[in-house]
């Protein structure tokens, strides 16, 4: 295996030559492509990329998809991380389609595995080797996740995976807020692993397609995992792979409320039988929405109330994708 250029450290592939156009020239030896999405978050993204520089094996390429940033972060990343292939989107395409741009690039150069990695993470130097080892020893697994701990509390588990709960279609995360060291060091099978760290075989994309752009932001990772399961792939968590996560740094607040309310309905309508969605999910959703409205009114968070109600309305009137995002930002 040939070495990278002098300025391309450790496990990075040789992608710098044409990074501004999102094209890649390389040796073809890097079977893993890492896709990272950036939107006006230079500090977090730079820290994530710096942590990847400590990963010495296996070899990999990094596609940094800039989702229409206006803070100049994409140019600064190109200058500071010349080994990274930066792809510029002209506008914010959301989490789903933004990542899809990078996924298509990765598949076009023949990647065997694509890792979706949130930009507000910092990885352990051995995290990628653990994911690859698990994937190679579990060929039935199409999607693999890592042990994700809180960035500022690395001894506390944020997520390893979750299961679909009946009858309301909620995702219950395994072991959240428990001591990370209490996890058994064994592969666990789940219905869903978070999109913050999602290691996917290329065959899965060929089999079931890419992330669903109608979600735009939130719940698209859960839908993708359920779709893969229905197609016969397993979804597993790998506790030996460790990543620190700042948790919803880019999605907290009214946008998270809007997309969360709308996309929870979209997710359950896609993944559960129609009768169950109508008889169980919709009444449950409106009961929770009523309680949420009362709580947020008492807190004086009328912006969150408006976002939650509008998210629900937009699902029923078919305003999907970016939906009313621009309006919600004015609340």
Tab-separated table of C-alpha atoms in Angstrom:
chain	number	residue	atom	x	y	z
A	1	UNK	CA	0.000	0.000	0.000
A	2	UNK	CA	1.601	3.258	-1.095
A	3	UNK	CA	1.899	6.172	1.324
A	4	UNK	CA	-0.063	9.389	1.123
A	5	UNK	CA	1.484	12.672	0.077
A	6	UNK	CA	3.707	14.352	2.611
A	7	UNK	CA	0.959	16.714	3.773
A	8	UNK	CA	-1.755	14.017	3.835
A	9	UNK	CA	-1.359	12.529	7.305
A	10	UNK	CA	-1.980	9.044	8.565
A	11	UNK	CA	-4.989	7.249	7.051
A	12	UNK	CA	-6.185	9.992	4.691
A	13	UNK	CA	-6.445	9.294	0.981
A	14	UNK	CA	-4.884	11.485	-1.701
A	15	UNK	CA	-7.775	13.791	-2.534
A	16	UNK	CA	-6.413	17.297	-2.407
A	17	UNK	CA	-5.698	18.010	-6.060
A	18	UNK	CA	-9.240	18.808	-7.169
A	19	UNK	CA	-11.025	19.142	-3.862
A	20	UNK	CA	-12.761	22.439	-4.677
A	21	UNK	CA	-14.727	20.771	-7.467
A	22	UNK	CA	-15.489	17.704	-5.393
A	23	UNK	CA	-13.587	15.345	-7.685
A	24	UNK	CA	-10.958	12.891	-6.564
A	25	UNK	CA	-7.760	11.536	-7.991
A	26	UNK	CA	-6.226	8.765	-5.949
A	27	UNK	CA	-4.717	5.313	-5.929
A	28	UNK	CA	-8.010	3.486	-5.501
A	29	UNK	CA	-6.653	1.765	-2.399
A	30	UNK	CA	-8.929	3.564	0.038
A	31	UNK	CA	-12.022	1.378	0.306
A	32	UNK	CA	-13.641	3.591	2.950
A	33	UNK	CA	-15.044	7.031	2.227
A	34	UNK	CA	-16.058	9.326	5.093
A	35	UNK	CA	-18.767	11.897	4.370
A	36	UNK	CA	-18.993	14.909	6.680
A	37	UNK	CA	-21.552	17.697	6.332
A	38	UNK	CA	-20.679	21.280	7.264
A	39	UNK	CA	-23.005	24.258	7.625
A	40	UNK	CA	-21.406	27.381	9.101
A	41	UNK	CA	-19.529	25.424	11.767
A	42	UNK	CA	-15.827	25.835	11.109
A	43	UNK	CA	-14.756	25.189	14.697
A	44	UNK	CA	-16.593	21.914	15.135
A	45	UNK	CA	-15.712	20.671	11.658
A	46	UNK	CA	-12.020	21.485	12.046
A	47	UNK	CA	-11.906	19.643	15.361
A	48	UNK	CA	-13.566	16.609	13.789
A	49	UNK	CA	-11.088	16.587	10.895
A	50	UNK	CA	-8.181	17.010	13.279
A	51	UNK	CA	-9.318	13.948	15.229
A	52	UNK	CA	-9.466	11.972	11.964
A	53	UNK	CA	-5.811	12.818	11.383
A	54	UNK	CA	-5.018	10.583	14.353
A	55	UNK	CA	-6.617	7.559	12.648
A	56	UNK	CA	-3.700	5.635	11.138
A	57	UNK	CA	-5.557	2.656	9.725
A	58	UNK	CA	-7.452	1.623	7.742
A	59	UNK	CA	-6.918	4.057	4.876
A	60	UNK	CA	-9.812	6.306	3.957
A	61	UNK	CA	-10.885	9.342	1.966
A	62	UNK	CA	-12.806	12.269	3.387
A	63	UNK	CA	-15.519	14.128	1.482
A	64	UNK	CA	-16.464	17.354	3.245
A	65	UNK	CA	-19.816	18.514	1.871
A	66	UNK	CA	-20.350	22.192	2.576
A	67	UNK	CA	-24.084	22.803	2.710
A	68	UNK	CA	-24.176	26.388	1.462
A	69	UNK	CA	-22.201	27.981	4.304
A	70	UNK	CA	-21.989	31.756	4.332
A	71	UNK	CA	-19.229	32.103	6.928
A	72	UNK	CA	-16.367	31.165	4.589
A	73	UNK	CA	-15.735	27.951	6.479
A	74	UNK	CA	-15.363	25.843	3.328
A	75	UNK	CA	-12.418	27.932	2.076
A	76	UNK	CA	-10.732	27.816	5.475
A	77	UNK	CA	-11.173	24.046	5.645
A	78	UNK	CA	-9.596	23.676	2.199
A	79	UNK	CA	-6.611	25.706	3.342
A	80	UNK	CA	-6.156	23.937	6.685
A	81	UNK	CA	-6.980	20.403	5.511
A	82	UNK	CA	-5.668	20.021	1.933
A	83	UNK	CA	-6.080	16.248	2.144
A	84	UNK	CA	-9.872	16.635	2.324
A	85	UNK	CA	-12.057	16.740	-0.790
A	86	UNK	CA	-14.402	19.723	-0.270
A	87	UNK	CA	-17.672	19.704	-2.208
A	88	UNK	CA	-19.650	22.944	-2.292
A	89	UNK	CA	-23.431	22.905	-2.393
A	90	UNK	CA	-24.898	26.199	-3.548
A	91	UNK	CA	-27.635	26.020	-0.918
A	92	UNK	CA	-28.509	24.150	2.243
A	93	UNK	CA	-29.805	20.785	1.017
A	94	UNK	CA	-30.451	19.475	4.528
A	95	UNK	CA	-28.909	16.473	6.226
A	96	UNK	CA	-30.376	13.891	3.856
A	97	UNK	CA	-29.603	15.364	0.445
A	98	UNK	CA	-26.424	17.045	1.674
A	99	UNK	CA	-25.049	13.666	2.667
A	100	UNK	CA	-26.414	12.118	-0.524
A	101	UNK	CA	-24.097	14.395	-2.526
A	102	UNK	CA	-21.107	12.937	-0.700
A	103	UNK	CA	-22.437	9.388	-0.867
A	104	UNK	CA	-22.754	9.622	-4.658
A	105	UNK	CA	-19.151	10.818	-4.907
A	106	UNK	CA	-17.969	7.971	-2.699
A	107	UNK	CA	-19.843	5.356	-4.702
A	108	UNK	CA	-18.559	6.844	-7.970
A	109	UNK	CA	-14.947	6.204	-6.963
A	110	UNK	CA	-15.700	2.632	-5.904
A	111	UNK	CA	-15.876	2.867	-2.120
A	112	UNK	CA	-16.836	-0.430	-0.468
A	113	UNK	CA	-17.951	1.337	2.703
A	114	UNK	CA	-19.318	4.828	3.316
A	115	UNK	CA	-19.180	6.350	6.792
A	116	UNK	CA	-21.580	9.193	7.565
A	117	UNK	CA	-19.990	11.213	10.357
A	118	UNK	CA	-21.412	14.289	12.061
A	119	UNK	CA	-19.110	17.292	12.023
A	120	UNK	CA	-19.640	17.862	15.766
A	121	UNK	CA	-17.850	14.653	16.706
A	122	UNK	CA	-14.326	13.731	17.754
A	123	UNK	CA	-13.240	10.182	17.004
A	124	UNK	CA	-11.039	7.693	18.836
A	125	UNK	CA	-7.967	6.723	16.769
A	126	UNK	CA	-9.133	3.081	16.597
A	127	UNK	CA	-12.809	3.749	15.892
A	128	UNK	CA	-12.621	3.061	12.162
A	129	UNK	CA	-10.583	-0.129	12.507
A	130	UNK	CA	-13.196	-1.462	14.943
A	131	UNK	CA	-16.042	-0.682	12.541
A	132	UNK	CA	-14.255	-2.310	9.611
A	133	UNK	CA	-13.368	-5.373	11.678
A	134	UNK	CA	-17.003	-5.797	12.701
A	135	UNK	CA	-18.239	-5.312	9.133
A	136	UNK	CA	-15.824	-7.904	7.769
A	137	UNK	CA	-16.796	-10.440	10.408
A	138	UNK	CA	-20.543	-9.788	10.041
A	139	UNK	CA	-21.296	-9.777	6.299
A	140	UNK	CA	-25.034	-9.848	7.035
A	141	UNK	CA	-24.765	-6.377	8.625
A	142	UNK	CA	-25.411	-3.586	6.157
A	143	UNK	CA	-25.316	-0.693	8.633
A	144	UNK	CA	-23.051	-0.394	11.679
A	145	UNK	CA	-22.965	2.197	14.437
A	146	UNK	CA	-20.467	3.114	17.135
A	147	UNK	CA	-20.559	3.723	20.861
A	148	UNK	CA	-21.341	7.444	20.961
A	149	UNK	CA	-20.615	9.261	24.213
A	150	UNK	CA	-21.217	12.856	25.206
A	151	UNK	CA	-18.386	15.133	24.144
A	152	UNK	CA	-18.080	16.796	27.563
A	153	UNK	CA	-18.975	13.633	29.505
A	154	UNK	CA	-17.088	10.846	27.744
A	155	UNK	CA	-17.910	8.377	30.501
A	156	UNK	CA	-21.662	8.668	29.741
A	157	UNK	CA	-23.338	6.904	26.826
A	158	UNK	CA	-25.417	8.950	24.393
A	159	UNK	CA	-26.206	6.189	21.909
A	160	UNK	CA	-25.206	2.802	20.590
A	161	UNK	CA	-28.476	1.945	18.873
A	162	UNK	CA	-32.209	1.878	19.362
A	163	UNK	CA	-35.301	-0.205	18.725
A	164	UNK	CA	-38.692	0.599	17.246
A	165	UNK	CA	-41.293	0.563	20.001
A	166	UNK	CA	-44.869	-0.550	19.442
A	167	UNK	CA	-47.585	0.546	19.017
A	168	UNK	CA	-46.632	4.207	18.573
A	169	UNK	CA	-43.480	3.857	16.465
A	170	UNK	CA	-41.114	5.570	18.849
A	171	UNK	CA	-37.386	4.804	18.816
A	172	UNK	CA	-36.089	3.852	22.253
A	173	UNK	CA	-32.336	4.321	22.529
A	174	UNK	CA	-30.425	1.603	24.322
A	175	UNK	CA	-28.626	2.601	27.528
A	176	UNK	CA	-28.873	6.376	27.093
A	177	UNK	CA	-27.241	8.322	29.953
A	178	UNK	CA	-25.795	5.188	31.524
A	179	UNK	CA	-22.123	4.632	32.250
A	180	UNK	CA	-20.376	3.908	28.969
A	181	UNK	CA	-18.012	1.395	30.543
A	182	UNK	CA	-20.971	-0.695	31.667
A	183	UNK	CA	-21.617	-1.785	28.078
A	184	UNK	CA	-20.733	-5.344	27.206
A	185	UNK	CA	-18.029	-5.394	24.557
A	186	UNK	CA	-20.244	-7.413	22.249
A	187	UNK	CA	-21.941	-6.651	18.956
A	188	UNK	CA	-25.593	-5.690	19.496
A	189	UNK	CA	-28.354	-5.884	16.900
A	190	UNK	CA	-30.764	-2.937	16.714
A	191	UNK	CA	-33.478	-1.475	14.526
A	192	UNK	CA	-31.606	1.817	14.226
A	193	UNK	CA	-28.191	3.379	14.765
A	194	UNK	CA	-27.800	7.184	14.766
A	195	UNK	CA	-26.747	8.969	11.620
A	196	UNK	CA	-24.076	10.765	13.660
A	197	UNK	CA	-21.878	7.699	13.049
A	198	UNK	CA	-23.275	5.365	10.405
A	199	UNK	CA	-20.985	2.892	8.600
A	200	UNK	CA	-22.750	1.549	5.513
A	201	UNK	CA	-21.837	-1.080	2.935
A	202	UNK	CA	-21.947	0.268	-0.591
A	203	UNK	CA	-24.274	-2.606	-1.556
A	204	UNK	CA	-26.926	-1.246	0.776
A	205	UNK	CA	-27.193	1.972	-1.236
A	206	UNK	CA	-27.384	-0.038	-4.454
A	207	UNK	CA	-30.104	-2.192	-2.914
A	208	UNK	CA	-32.387	0.351	-1.221
A	209	UNK	CA	-31.284	3.770	-2.464
A	210	UNK	CA	-29.926	6.796	-0.595
A	211	UNK	CA	-31.276	8.834	2.311
A	212	UNK	CA	-34.834	10.084	1.753
A	213	UNK	CA	-34.652	13.773	0.872
A	214	UNK	CA	-38.254	14.369	1.949
A	215	UNK	CA	-37.065	14.313	5.579
A	216	UNK	CA	-34.468	17.086	5.017
A	217	UNK	CA	-33.394	16.965	8.665
A	218	UNK	CA	-34.158	14.479	11.504
A	219	UNK	CA	-35.510	10.918	11.359
A	220	UNK	CA	-33.992	10.149	7.950
A	221	UNK	CA	-31.385	7.907	9.588
A	222	UNK	CA	-34.070	5.869	11.384
A	223	UNK	CA	-36.096	5.469	8.188
A	224	UNK	CA	-32.972	4.393	6.283
A	225	UNK	CA	-32.190	1.724	8.883
A	226	UNK	CA	-35.748	0.350	8.887
A	227	UNK	CA	-35.738	0.324	5.086
A	228	UNK	CA	-32.482	-1.662	5.100
A	229	UNK	CA	-33.900	-4.139	7.613
A	230	UNK	CA	-36.985	-4.701	5.492
A	231	UNK	CA	-34.644	-5.476	2.582
A	232	UNK	CA	-32.899	-8.159	4.646
A	233	UNK	CA	-29.874	-6.329	6.052
A	234	UNK	CA	-28.992	-6.293	9.755
A	235	UNK	CA	-28.221	-3.147	11.727
A	236	UNK	CA	-25.647	-3.515	14.500
A	237	UNK	CA	-23.891	-1.428	17.136
A	238	UNK	CA	-20.157	-1.853	17.712
A	239	UNK	CA	-19.256	-0.887	21.296
A	240	UNK	CA	-15.526	-1.196	20.594
A	241	UNK	CA	-15.743	1.826	18.281
A	242	UNK	CA	-15.912	5.038	20.283
A	243	UNK	CA	-16.869	8.576	19.215
A	244	UNK	CA	-17.519	11.724	21.257
A	245	UNK	CA	-20.496	13.816	20.148
A	246	UNK	CA	-21.544	17.366	20.993
A	247	UNK	CA	-25.185	16.320	20.416
A	248	UNK	CA	-27.509	18.442	18.265
A	249	UNK	CA	-25.117	21.382	18.091
A	250	UNK	CA	-26.508	22.275	14.644
A	251	UNK	CA	-30.127	21.269	15.162
A	252	UNK	CA	-31.212	22.412	18.619
A	253	UNK	CA	-34.178	24.742	19.116
A	254	UNK	CA	-37.068	25.669	16.872
A	255	UNK	CA	-35.766	23.957	13.729
A	256	UNK	CA	-35.327	20.715	15.633
A	257	UNK	CA	-38.863	21.128	16.975
A	258	UNK	CA	-40.343	21.776	13.537
A	259	UNK	CA	-38.581	18.917	11.745
A	260	UNK	CA	-38.949	16.602	14.726
A	261	UNK	CA	-42.726	16.962	14.858
A	262	UNK	CA	-43.221	16.754	11.107
A	263	UNK	CA	-40.769	13.953	10.458
A	264	UNK	CA	-41.897	11.756	13.331
A	265	UNK	CA	-45.205	11.533	11.503
A	266	UNK	CA	-43.451	11.001	8.178
A	267	UNK	CA	-41.261	8.249	9.629
A	268	UNK	CA	-44.114	6.310	11.181
A	269	UNK	CA	-46.272	6.686	8.069
A	270	UNK	CA	-43.449	5.115	6.033
A	271	UNK	CA	-42.440	2.368	8.459
A	272	UNK	CA	-45.696	1.170	10.075
A	273	UNK	CA	-48.881	-0.315	8.610
A	274	UNK	CA	-51.444	2.273	7.562
A	275	UNK	CA	-54.043	1.103	10.079
A	276	UNK	CA	-51.524	1.420	12.912
A	277	UNK	CA	-50.495	4.893	11.813
A	278	UNK	CA	-54.132	6.064	11.743
A	279	UNK	CA	-55.403	4.341	14.886
A	280	UNK	CA	-52.330	4.574	17.140
A	281	UNK	CA	-49.743	7.071	15.934
A	282	UNK	CA	-51.954	10.042	15.029
A	283	UNK	CA	-53.923	10.102	18.336
A	284	UNK	CA	-50.677	9.630	20.264
A	285	UNK	CA	-49.019	12.452	18.330
A	286	UNK	CA	-51.809	14.930	19.062
A	287	UNK	CA	-51.868	13.967	22.736
A	288	UNK	CA	-48.133	14.618	22.994
A	289	UNK	CA	-48.448	17.819	20.967
A	290	UNK	CA	-51.134	19.131	23.336
A	291	UNK	CA	-48.936	18.450	26.355
A	292	UNK	CA	-45.952	20.050	24.627
A	293	UNK	CA	-47.931	23.203	23.807
A	294	UNK	CA	-49.021	23.617	27.424
A	295	UNK	CA	-45.477	23.090	28.699
A	296	UNK	CA	-43.849	25.526	26.279
A	297	UNK	CA	-46.538	28.194	26.767
A	298	UNK	CA	-45.880	28.063	30.512
A	299	UNK	CA	-42.163	28.461	29.763
A	300	UNK	CA	-42.857	31.382	27.442
A	301	UNK	CA	-41.363	29.566	24.434
A	302	UNK	CA	-43.984	30.568	21.902
A	303	UNK	CA	-41.447	30.083	19.100
A	304	UNK	CA	-41.291	26.369	19.920
A	305	UNK	CA	-45.082	26.156	20.078
A	306	UNK	CA	-45.416	27.699	16.620
A	307	UNK	CA	-42.684	25.424	15.243
A	308	UNK	CA	-44.327	22.281	16.648
A	309	UNK	CA	-47.796	23.160	15.372
A	310	UNK	CA	-46.480	24.176	11.952
A	311	UNK	CA	-44.470	20.957	11.683
A	312	UNK	CA	-47.606	18.918	12.312
A	313	UNK	CA	-49.622	20.988	9.846
A	314	UNK	CA	-46.943	20.676	7.165
A	315	UNK	CA	-46.952	16.881	7.370
A	316	UNK	CA	-50.693	16.724	6.730
A	317	UNK	CA	-50.569	19.221	3.875
A	318	UNK	CA	-47.565	17.479	2.268
A	319	UNK	CA	-44.990	20.231	2.746
A	320	UNK	CA	-41.971	17.950	2.953
A	321	UNK	CA	-38.280	18.415	2.219
A	322	UNK	CA	-37.196	21.895	3.302
A	323	UNK	CA	-40.836	22.686	4.033
A	324	UNK	CA	-41.350	25.874	6.064
A	325	UNK	CA	-37.781	26.077	7.327
A	326	UNK	CA	-37.312	29.688	6.199
A	327	UNK	CA	-40.481	30.749	8.008
A	328	UNK	CA	-39.552	28.871	11.193
A	329	UNK	CA	-36.211	30.701	11.322
A	330	UNK	CA	-38.124	33.975	11.678
A	331	UNK	CA	-40.042	32.833	14.779
